[in-house]
mmCIF file of C-alpha atoms in Angstrom:
data_model
loop_
_atom_site.group_PDB
_atom_site.id
_atom_site.type_symbol
_atom_site.label_atom_id
_atom_site.label_comp_id
_atom_site.label_asym_id
_atom_site.label_seq_id
_atom_site.Cartn_x
_atom_site.Cartn_y
_atom_site.Cartn_z
ATOM 1 C CA UNK A 913 -44.197 25.989 -39.348
ATOM 2 C CA UNK A 914 -44.334 26.818 -35.688
ATOM 3 C CA UNK A 915 -41.355 27.427 -33.453
ATOM 4 C CA UNK A 916 -41.761 23.998 -31.850
ATOM 5 C CA UNK A 917 -41.686 22.341 -35.269
ATOM 6 C CA UNK A 918 -38.419 24.098 -36.092
ATOM 7 C CA UNK A 919 -36.905 22.957 -32.797
ATOM 8 C CA UNK A 920 -38.019 19.367 -33.410
ATOM 9 C CA UNK A 921 -36.544 19.396 -36.913
ATOM 10 C CA UNK A 922 -33.226 20.744 -35.624
ATOM 11 C CA UNK A 923 -33.133 18.075 -32.901
ATOM 12 C CA UNK A 924 -33.811 15.309 -35.421
ATOM 13 C CA UNK A 925 -31.048 16.581 -37.699
ATOM 14 C CA UNK A 926 -28.637 16.739 -34.757
ATOM 15 C CA UNK A 927 -29.443 13.199 -33.659
ATOM 16 C CA UNK A 928 -29.095 11.921 -37.213
ATOM 17 C CA UNK A 929 -25.742 13.653 -37.608
ATOM 18 C CA UNK A 930 -24.517 12.226 -34.304
ATOM 19 C CA UNK A 931 -25.642 8.724 -35.247
ATOM 20 C CA UNK A 932 -23.897 8.954 -38.611
ATOM 21 C CA UNK A 933 -20.722 10.232 -36.950
ATOM 22 C CA UNK A 934 -20.734 7.422 -34.410
ATOM 23 C CA UNK A 935 -21.378 4.862 -37.112
ATOM 24 C CA UNK A 936 -18.554 6.277 -39.170
ATOM 25 C CA UNK A 937 -16.118 6.286 -36.233
ATOM 26 C CA UNK A 938 -16.795 2.649 -35.255
ATOM 27 C CA UNK A 939 -15.056 -0.058 -37.232
ATOM 28 C CA UNK A 940 -16.727 -3.020 -38.821
ATOM 29 C CA UNK A 941 -15.622 -6.533 -37.944
ATOM 30 C CA UNK A 942 -13.774 -6.916 -41.235
ATOM 31 C CA UNK A 943 -11.912 -3.661 -40.667
ATOM 32 C CA UNK A 944 -10.945 -4.682 -37.144
ATOM 33 C CA UNK A 945 -9.560 -8.039 -38.233
ATOM 34 C CA UNK A 946 -7.755 -6.445 -41.166
ATOM 35 C CA UNK A 947 -6.072 -3.879 -38.919
ATOM 36 C CA UNK A 948 -5.133 -6.521 -36.363
ATOM 37 C CA UNK A 949 -3.611 -8.753 -39.022
ATOM 38 C CA UNK A 950 -1.597 -5.870 -40.445
ATOM 39 C CA UNK A 951 -0.231 -5.053 -36.999
ATOM 40 C CA UNK A 952 0.435 -8.745 -36.363
ATOM 41 C CA UNK A 953 2.584 -9.002 -39.477
ATOM 42 C CA UNK A 954 4.663 -6.064 -38.259
ATOM 43 C CA UNK A 955 4.877 -6.911 -34.568
ATOM 44 C CA UNK A 956 3.523 -9.785 -32.447
ATOM 45 C CA UNK A 957 2.314 -7.523 -29.618
ATOM 46 C CA UNK A 958 -0.039 -4.614 -30.309
ATOM 47 C CA UNK A 959 0.542 -1.464 -28.267
ATOM 48 C CA UNK A 960 -2.822 -0.278 -27.004
ATOM 49 C CA UNK A 961 -3.907 3.320 -26.628
ATOM 50 C CA UNK A 962 -7.319 4.713 -25.766
ATOM 51 C CA UNK A 963 -8.764 4.554 -29.287
ATOM 52 C CA UNK A 964 -7.479 1.065 -30.065
ATOM 53 C CA UNK A 965 -8.679 -0.184 -26.713
ATOM 54 C CA UNK A 966 -12.162 1.148 -27.326
ATOM 55 C CA UNK A 967 -12.472 -0.003 -30.932
ATOM 56 C CA UNK A 968 -10.693 -3.361 -30.796
ATOM 57 C CA UNK A 969 -11.375 -4.670 -27.293
ATOM 58 C CA UNK A 970 -14.393 -2.980 -25.742
ATOM 59 C CA UNK A 971 -16.628 -2.432 -28.760
ATOM 60 C CA UNK A 972 -18.672 -5.051 -30.605
ATOM 61 C CA UNK A 973 -18.734 -6.815 -33.010
ATOM 62 C CA UNK A 974 -15.763 -9.030 -32.187
ATOM 63 C CA UNK A 975 -15.179 -12.676 -33.129
ATOM 64 C CA UNK A 976 -11.630 -12.879 -31.752
ATOM 65 C CA UNK A 977 -10.116 -13.125 -28.293
ATOM 66 C CA UNK A 978 -7.532 -10.736 -26.895
ATOM 67 C CA UNK A 979 -4.734 -11.578 -24.463
ATOM 68 C CA UNK A 980 -3.751 -8.257 -22.933
ATOM 69 C CA UNK A 981 -0.906 -7.576 -20.524
ATOM 70 C CA UNK A 982 -1.208 -4.503 -18.339
ATOM 71 C CA UNK A 983 2.239 -3.415 -17.264
ATOM 72 C CA UNK A 984 4.443 -0.476 -16.295
ATOM 73 C CA UNK A 985 7.681 -0.473 -18.267
ATOM 74 C CA UNK A 986 8.734 3.073 -17.462
ATOM 75 C CA UNK A 987 12.002 3.451 -15.590
ATOM 76 C CA UNK A 988 10.310 5.819 -13.169
ATOM 77 C CA UNK A 989 7.948 3.091 -11.944
ATOM 78 C CA UNK A 990 9.334 0.687 -9.373
ATOM 79 C CA UNK A 991 8.311 -2.586 -10.990
ATOM 80 C CA UNK A 992 11.283 -4.977 -11.276
ATOM 81 C CA UNK A 993 9.094 -7.859 -12.434
ATOM 82 C CA UNK A 994 7.376 -5.936 -15.243
ATOM 83 C CA UNK A 995 10.242 -6.122 -17.738
ATOM 84 C CA UNK A 996 10.912 -9.889 -17.320
ATOM 85 C CA UNK A 997 7.179 -10.606 -17.509
ATOM 86 C CA UNK A 998 6.821 -8.510 -20.662
ATOM 87 C CA UNK A 999 9.818 -10.237 -22.264
ATOM 88 C CA UNK A 1000 8.224 -13.634 -21.633
ATOM 89 C CA UNK A 1001 4.893 -12.337 -22.935
ATOM 90 C CA UNK A 1002 6.633 -11.121 -26.094
ATOM 91 C CA UNK A 1003 8.228 -14.556 -26.570
ATOM 92 C CA UNK A 1004 4.782 -16.147 -26.299
ATOM 93 C CA UNK A 1005 3.202 -13.704 -28.749
ATOM 94 C CA UNK A 1006 6.051 -14.143 -31.202
ATOM 95 C CA UNK A 1007 5.703 -17.928 -30.962
ATOM 96 C CA UNK A 1008 2.006 -17.587 -31.742
ATOM 97 C CA UNK A 1009 2.752 -15.407 -34.761
ATOM 98 C CA UNK A 1010 5.141 -17.970 -36.226
ATOM 99 C CA UNK A 1011 2.899 -20.930 -35.392
ATOM 100 C CA UNK A 1012 -0.468 -19.480 -36.445
ATOM 101 C CA UNK A 1013 0.218 -16.573 -38.813
ATOM 102 C CA UNK A 1014 -3.228 -16.741 -40.441
ATOM 103 C CA UNK A 1015 -5.323 -17.630 -37.401
ATOM 104 C CA UNK A 1016 -7.672 -14.702 -36.879
ATOM 105 C CA UNK A 1017 -9.220 -15.732 -33.576
ATOM 106 C CA UNK A 1018 -6.543 -14.584 -31.116
ATOM 107 C CA UNK A 1019 -4.350 -11.508 -30.743
ATOM 108 C CA UNK A 1020 -1.885 -10.261 -28.139
ATOM 109 C CA UNK A 1021 -1.692 -6.697 -26.865
ATOM 110 C CA UNK A 1022 -0.011 -4.681 -24.140
ATOM 111 C CA UNK A 1023 -1.186 -1.646 -22.196
ATOM 112 C CA UNK A 1024 1.542 0.455 -20.612
ATOM 113 C CA UNK A 1025 0.502 2.574 -17.652
ATOM 114 C CA UNK A 1026 2.536 5.547 -18.818
ATOM 115 C CA UNK A 1027 0.880 5.553 -22.246
ATOM 116 C CA UNK A 1028 -2.709 4.744 -21.231
ATOM 117 C CA UNK A 1029 -3.417 5.335 -17.525
ATOM 118 C CA UNK A 1030 -7.111 5.833 -18.295
ATOM 119 C CA UNK A 1031 -7.420 2.161 -19.261
ATOM 120 C CA UNK A 1032 -6.016 1.153 -15.869
ATOM 121 C CA UNK A 1033 -8.620 3.390 -14.245
ATOM 122 C CA UNK A 1034 -11.434 1.829 -16.266
ATOM 123 C CA UNK A 1035 -10.503 -1.633 -14.990
ATOM 124 C CA UNK A 1036 -9.656 -0.421 -11.459
ATOM 125 C CA UNK A 1037 -6.119 -1.759 -11.762
ATOM 126 C CA UNK A 1038 -3.544 -0.518 -9.276
ATOM 127 C CA UNK A 1039 -0.938 -3.250 -9.723
ATOM 128 C CA UNK A 1040 1.222 -4.525 -12.551
ATOM 129 C CA UNK A 1041 1.826 -6.753 -14.366
ATOM 130 C CA UNK A 1042 -1.631 -8.231 -14.952
ATOM 131 C CA UNK A 1043 -2.609 -10.611 -17.745
ATOM 132 C CA UNK A 1044 -6.238 -10.716 -18.899
ATOM 133 C CA UNK A 1045 -8.113 -12.761 -21.453
ATOM 134 C CA UNK A 1046 -10.944 -10.905 -23.161
ATOM 135 C CA UNK A 1047 -13.155 -13.548 -24.799
ATOM 136 C CA UNK A 1048 -14.752 -13.108 -28.190
ATOM 137 C CA UNK A 1049 -18.225 -13.483 -26.718
ATOM 138 C CA UNK A 1050 -19.539 -12.744 -23.277
ATOM 139 C CA UNK A 1051 -18.048 -10.791 -20.419
ATOM 140 C CA UNK A 1052 -14.684 -11.278 -18.790
ATOM 141 C CA UNK A 1053 -14.781 -13.800 -15.932
ATOM 142 C CA UNK A 1054 -12.642 -14.272 -12.866
ATOM 143 C CA UNK A 1055 -10.802 -17.158 -14.526
ATOM 144 C CA UNK A 1056 -9.749 -14.823 -17.339
ATOM 145 C CA UNK A 1057 -7.023 -13.310 -15.151
ATOM 146 C CA UNK A 1058 -3.754 -15.205 -14.792
ATOM 147 C CA UNK A 1059 -2.362 -15.607 -11.286
ATOM 148 C CA UNK A 1060 1.335 -14.784 -11.647
ATOM 149 C CA UNK A 1061 2.008 -15.462 -7.973
ATOM 150 C CA UNK A 1062 0.829 -19.039 -8.373
ATOM 151 C CA UNK A 1063 1.935 -20.008 -11.870
ATOM 152 C CA UNK A 1064 4.948 -17.760 -12.498
ATOM 153 C CA UNK A 1065 5.748 -15.334 -15.287
ATOM 154 C CA UNK A 1066 7.481 -17.565 -17.816
ATOM 155 C CA UNK A 1067 6.164 -17.957 -21.344
ATOM 156 C CA UNK A 1068 5.280 -21.632 -20.872
ATOM 157 C CA UNK A 1069 2.997 -20.826 -17.941
ATOM 158 C CA UNK A 1070 1.319 -18.101 -20.005
ATOM 159 C CA UNK A 1071 0.919 -20.562 -22.879
ATOM 160 C CA UNK A 1072 -0.907 -22.980 -20.579
ATOM 161 C CA UNK A 1073 -3.168 -20.148 -19.444
ATOM 162 C CA UNK A 1074 -3.946 -19.248 -23.062
ATOM 163 C CA UNK A 1075 -4.719 -22.870 -23.886
ATOM 164 C CA UNK A 1076 -7.093 -23.142 -20.928
ATOM 165 C CA UNK A 1077 -9.006 -20.030 -21.973
ATOM 166 C CA UNK A 1078 -8.940 -20.327 -25.786
ATOM 167 C CA UNK A 1079 -8.143 -24.009 -26.571
ATOM 168 C CA UNK A 1080 -5.200 -22.821 -28.681
ATOM 169 C CA UNK A 1081 -1.978 -24.700 -27.995
ATOM 170 C CA UNK A 1082 1.086 -22.501 -28.483
ATOM 171 C CA UNK A 1083 4.508 -24.110 -28.576
ATOM 172 C CA UNK A 1084 6.943 -21.608 -27.124
ATOM 173 C CA UNK A 1085 9.789 -20.853 -29.531
ATOM 174 C CA UNK A 1086 12.710 -19.073 -27.943
ATOM 175 C CA UNK A 1087 15.393 -17.316 -29.975
ATOM 176 C CA UNK A 1088 18.768 -19.079 -29.902
ATOM 177 C CA UNK A 1089 21.176 -17.857 -27.262
ATOM 178 C CA UNK A 1090 24.752 -17.882 -28.519
ATOM 179 C CA UNK A 1091 26.234 -16.509 -25.301
ATOM 180 C CA UNK A 1092 26.401 -19.943 -23.666
ATOM 181 C CA UNK A 1093 28.314 -21.701 -26.470
ATOM 182 C CA UNK A 1094 30.635 -18.708 -26.782
ATOM 183 C CA UNK A 1095 31.464 -18.794 -23.069
ATOM 184 C CA UNK A 1096 32.034 -22.559 -23.199
ATOM 185 C CA UNK A 1097 34.341 -22.165 -26.189
ATOM 186 C CA UNK A 1098 36.345 -19.428 -24.478
ATOM 187 C CA UNK A 1099 36.589 -21.517 -21.317
ATOM 188 C CA UNK A 1100 37.756 -24.540 -23.299
ATOM 189 C CA UNK A 1101 40.386 -22.428 -25.051
ATOM 190 C CA UNK A 1102 41.559 -21.104 -21.679
ATOM 191 C CA UNK A 1103 41.856 -24.606 -20.228
ATOM 192 C CA UNK A 1104 43.712 -25.879 -23.281
ATOM 193 C CA UNK A 1105 46.045 -22.893 -23.101
ATOM 194 C CA UNK A 1106 46.833 -23.569 -19.447
ATOM 195 C CA UNK A 1107 47.448 -27.226 -20.186
ATOM 196 C CA UNK A 1108 49.806 -26.285 -23.002
ATOM 197 C CA UNK A 1109 51.726 -23.864 -20.787
ATOM 198 C CA UNK A 1110 52.112 -26.545 -18.112
ATOM 199 C CA UNK A 1111 52.634 -29.435 -20.486
ATOM 200 C CA UNK A 1112 55.803 -30.458 -18.640
ATOM 201 C CA UNK A 1113 54.067 -30.631 -15.254
ATOM 202 C CA UNK A 1114 50.616 -32.191 -15.436
ATOM 203 C CA UNK A 1115 50.584 -33.877 -12.052
ATOM 204 C CA UNK A 1116 47.689 -31.692 -10.922
ATOM 205 C CA UNK A 1117 45.457 -33.610 -13.332
ATOM 206 C CA UNK A 1118 45.795 -36.614 -11.035
ATOM 207 C CA UNK A 1119 44.781 -34.664 -7.926
ATOM 208 C CA UNK A 1120 41.597 -36.304 -6.651
ATOM 209 C CA UNK A 1121 40.696 -33.372 -4.414
ATOM 210 C CA UNK A 1122 40.712 -30.987 -7.366
ATOM 211 C CA UNK A 1123 38.457 -33.231 -9.431
ATOM 212 C CA UNK A 1124 36.176 -33.809 -6.450
ATOM 213 C CA UNK A 1125 35.697 -30.053 -5.965
ATOM 214 C CA UNK A 1126 34.947 -29.590 -9.667
ATOM 215 C CA UNK A 1127 32.372 -32.396 -9.603
ATOM 216 C CA UNK A 1128 30.739 -31.018 -6.462
ATOM 217 C CA UNK A 1129 30.493 -27.570 -8.025
ATOM 218 C CA UNK A 1130 28.741 -29.027 -11.070
ATOM 219 C CA UNK A 1131 26.382 -31.059 -8.876
ATOM 220 C CA UNK A 1132 25.475 -28.035 -6.728
ATOM 221 C CA UNK A 1133 24.824 -25.939 -9.832
ATOM 222 C CA UNK A 1134 22.438 -28.487 -11.326
ATOM 223 C CA UNK A 1135 20.706 -29.374 -8.054
ATOM 224 C CA UNK A 1136 20.035 -25.722 -7.257
ATOM 225 C CA UNK A 1137 18.441 -25.045 -10.653
ATOM 226 C CA UNK A 1138 21.077 -23.024 -12.485
ATOM 227 C CA UNK A 1139 20.177 -24.705 -15.772
ATOM 228 C CA UNK A 1140 16.538 -23.694 -15.265
ATOM 229 C CA UNK A 1141 17.724 -20.117 -14.747
ATOM 230 C CA UNK A 1142 19.719 -20.297 -17.957
ATOM 231 C CA UNK A 1143 16.663 -21.451 -19.908
ATOM 232 C CA UNK A 1144 13.944 -19.294 -18.309
ATOM 233 C CA UNK A 1145 15.911 -16.168 -17.317
ATOM 234 C CA UNK A 1146 13.930 -15.433 -14.121
ATOM 235 C CA UNK A 1147 14.409 -12.207 -12.121
ATOM 236 C CA UNK A 1148 16.943 -12.114 -9.293
ATOM 237 C CA UNK A 1149 14.324 -11.202 -6.675
ATOM 238 C CA UNK A 1150 10.610 -10.426 -6.783
ATOM 239 C CA UNK A 1151 8.594 -7.632 -5.190
ATOM 240 C CA UNK A 1152 4.923 -8.209 -4.423
ATOM 241 C CA UNK A 1153 3.050 -5.375 -6.189
ATOM 242 C CA UNK A 1154 0.362 -5.295 -3.497
ATOM 243 C CA UNK A 1155 2.359 -5.533 -0.269
ATOM 244 C CA UNK A 1156 5.686 -4.239 -1.675
ATOM 245 C CA UNK A 1157 7.461 -7.081 0.129
ATOM 246 C CA UNK A 1158 10.638 -8.384 -1.486
ATOM 247 C CA UNK A 1159 10.925 -12.164 -1.822
ATOM 248 C CA UNK A 1160 14.012 -14.221 -2.529
ATOM 249 C CA UNK A 1161 12.083 -17.521 -2.590
ATOM 250 C CA UNK A 1162 9.125 -17.852 -4.936
ATOM 251 C CA UNK A 1163 6.057 -19.445 -3.397
ATOM 252 C CA UNK A 1164 5.232 -21.601 -6.423
ATOM 253 C CA UNK A 1165 6.550 -24.968 -7.522
ATOM 254 C CA UNK A 1166 6.410 -23.821 -11.152
ATOM 255 C CA UNK A 1167 8.823 -20.916 -10.793
ATOM 256 C CA UNK A 1168 12.004 -19.889 -9.009
ATOM 257 C CA UNK A 1169 14.214 -16.846 -8.549
ATOM 258 C CA UNK A 1170 17.937 -16.486 -9.148
ATOM 259 C CA UNK A 1171 18.591 -15.596 -5.506
ATOM 260 C CA UNK A 1172 16.677 -18.710 -4.499
ATOM 261 C CA UNK A 1173 19.004 -20.974 -6.467
ATOM 262 C CA UNK A 1174 22.055 -19.396 -4.833
ATOM 263 C CA UNK A 1175 20.556 -20.001 -1.387
ATOM 264 C CA UNK A 1176 19.770 -23.632 -2.200
ATOM 265 C CA UNK A 1177 23.276 -24.195 -3.590
ATOM 266 C CA UNK A 1178 24.858 -22.792 -0.405
ATOM 267 C CA UNK A 1179 22.624 -24.990 1.770
ATOM 268 C CA UNK A 1180 23.545 -28.102 -0.197
ATOM 269 C CA UNK A 1181 27.230 -27.168 0.023
ATOM 270 C CA UNK A 1182 27.009 -26.686 3.798
ATOM 271 C CA UNK A 1183 25.343 -30.087 4.267
ATOM 272 C CA UNK A 1184 28.029 -31.666 2.087
ATOM 273 C CA UNK A 1185 30.815 -30.072 4.131
ATOM 274 C CA UNK A 1186 29.209 -31.459 7.279
ATOM 275 C CA UNK A 1187 29.087 -34.952 5.808
ATOM 276 C CA UNK A 1188 32.740 -34.683 4.747
ATOM 277 C CA UNK A 1189 33.750 -33.683 8.281
ATOM 278 C CA UNK A 1190 31.840 -36.637 9.733
ATOM 279 C CA UNK A 1191 33.500 -38.953 7.241
ATOM 280 C CA UNK A 1192 36.944 -37.577 8.083
ATOM 281 C CA UNK A 1193 36.298 -38.074 11.787
ATOM 282 C CA UNK A 1194 35.243 -41.683 11.213
ATOM 283 C CA UNK A 1195 38.209 -42.524 8.956
ATOM 284 C CA UNK A 1196 40.878 -40.972 11.151
ATOM 285 C CA UNK A 1197 40.569 -43.421 14.055
ATOM 286 C CA UNK A 1198 44.239 -43.190 15.040
ATOM 287 C CA UNK A 1199 44.389 -39.412 14.904
ATOM 288 C CA UNK A 1200 43.996 -36.791 17.586
ATOM 289 C CA UNK A 1201 40.838 -37.543 19.568
ATOM 290 C CA UNK A 1202 40.211 -33.859 20.268
ATOM 291 C CA UNK A 1203 40.355 -33.021 16.581
ATOM 292 C CA UNK A 1204 38.028 -35.899 15.772
ATOM 293 C CA UNK A 1205 35.568 -34.686 18.404
ATOM 294 C CA UNK A 1206 35.593 -31.196 16.893
ATOM 295 C CA UNK A 1207 34.968 -32.655 13.438
ATOM 296 C CA UNK A 1208 32.054 -34.728 14.742
ATOM 297 C CA UNK A 1209 30.265 -31.867 16.502
ATOM 298 C CA UNK A 1210 30.960 -29.399 13.714
ATOM 299 C CA UNK A 1211 29.828 -31.868 11.052
ATOM 300 C CA UNK A 1212 26.664 -32.767 12.947
ATOM 301 C CA UNK A 1213 25.876 -29.104 13.490
ATOM 302 C CA UNK A 1214 26.276 -28.286 9.807
ATOM 303 C CA UNK A 1215 24.141 -31.224 8.676
ATOM 304 C CA UNK A 1216 21.356 -30.663 11.199
ATOM 305 C CA UNK A 1217 21.084 -26.877 10.845
ATOM 306 C CA UNK A 1218 21.405 -26.545 7.086
ATOM 307 C CA UNK A 1219 19.326 -29.618 6.302
ATOM 308 C CA UNK A 1220 16.596 -28.081 8.462
ATOM 309 C CA UNK A 1221 16.868 -24.889 6.426
ATOM 310 C CA UNK A 1222 16.552 -26.935 3.229
ATOM 311 C CA UNK A 1223 13.323 -28.450 4.524
ATOM 312 C CA UNK A 1224 12.082 -24.949 5.365
ATOM 313 C CA UNK A 1225 12.728 -23.805 1.791
ATOM 314 C CA UNK A 1226 10.900 -26.885 0.542
ATOM 315 C CA UNK A 1227 7.929 -26.086 2.803
ATOM 316 C CA UNK A 1228 7.855 -22.508 1.505
ATOM 317 C CA UNK A 1229 7.482 -23.735 -2.080
ATOM 318 C CA UNK A 1230 5.288 -26.791 -1.505
ATOM 319 C CA UNK A 1231 2.414 -25.411 0.512
ATOM 320 C CA UNK A 1232 1.004 -27.963 2.916
ATOM 321 C CA UNK A 1233 4.182 -30.034 3.293
ATOM 322 C CA UNK A 1234 3.701 -31.492 6.800
ATOM 323 C CA UNK A 1235 7.278 -32.094 7.961
ATOM 324 C CA UNK A 1236 9.795 -29.727 9.500
ATOM 325 C CA UNK A 1237 12.931 -29.920 11.620
ATOM 326 C CA UNK A 1238 14.243 -27.157 13.902
ATOM 327 C CA UNK A 1239 12.816 -24.388 11.706
ATOM 328 C CA UNK A 1240 9.263 -23.766 10.487
#
């Protein structure tokens, strides 16, 4: 054999060896699904690294969809929204595991920037968190990315996104929270203890002002959305990952922040105080005219200013609302 024949034979052997190695390193569809199911039984969210990302998400064949959250959970990364978003994503994935334990067409995964920065570079991602749907067939489309700024980061919003992209309806199952009943029980015991200690002097129970303040506090709490906060556990404030601007009022009607509810409660309370002052000025016709005049102007000022601020908050959440008063 000539020298060229030897070189050709060596090249063919090398190519054959490389092809066999690549074939051996890639997983078959059955192996992929088996591995995913085993991980699903252990944990609802699969932690992605470079190898898993390549074999399970980017490489064919694949007859299942992947919902992947790209996040940055490290304490060294300034991402206050990443942890709440991941917690809601985990609730959604756990709900899917309990609802469809044997459904092999959808899986949930997470990519942490600290563990796999190369994956972020492959997708040209420079923000977090980001939620993508990788369909079983075809390429990823623009609609396969969830808009957190528009729809919020709660598990129910993510479930609607998953249903739109995969036609799989996931009923969100949240773990029971025993902190609320425990606090209510302790508060009830405290109230009963105080009543027992003052059992010989219970005239304060007939104080209308005291009961009125308690009722107003309850009304302000419910009107501002404190119950929604208790159910959804939103973050206190939110920082835009692109502009790094901190927001205390969320720009979506489907989500709210804790700071936002406090602001709304204070605005409602200020308007209520203004109405009370106006009512006192109207009822006290035989009183000091100067005092009544002060009550009128102060009450009108409170109602006008803080009601205008309430409308401004409403305009910030409901884009396109045409009305405003004093403030835009």
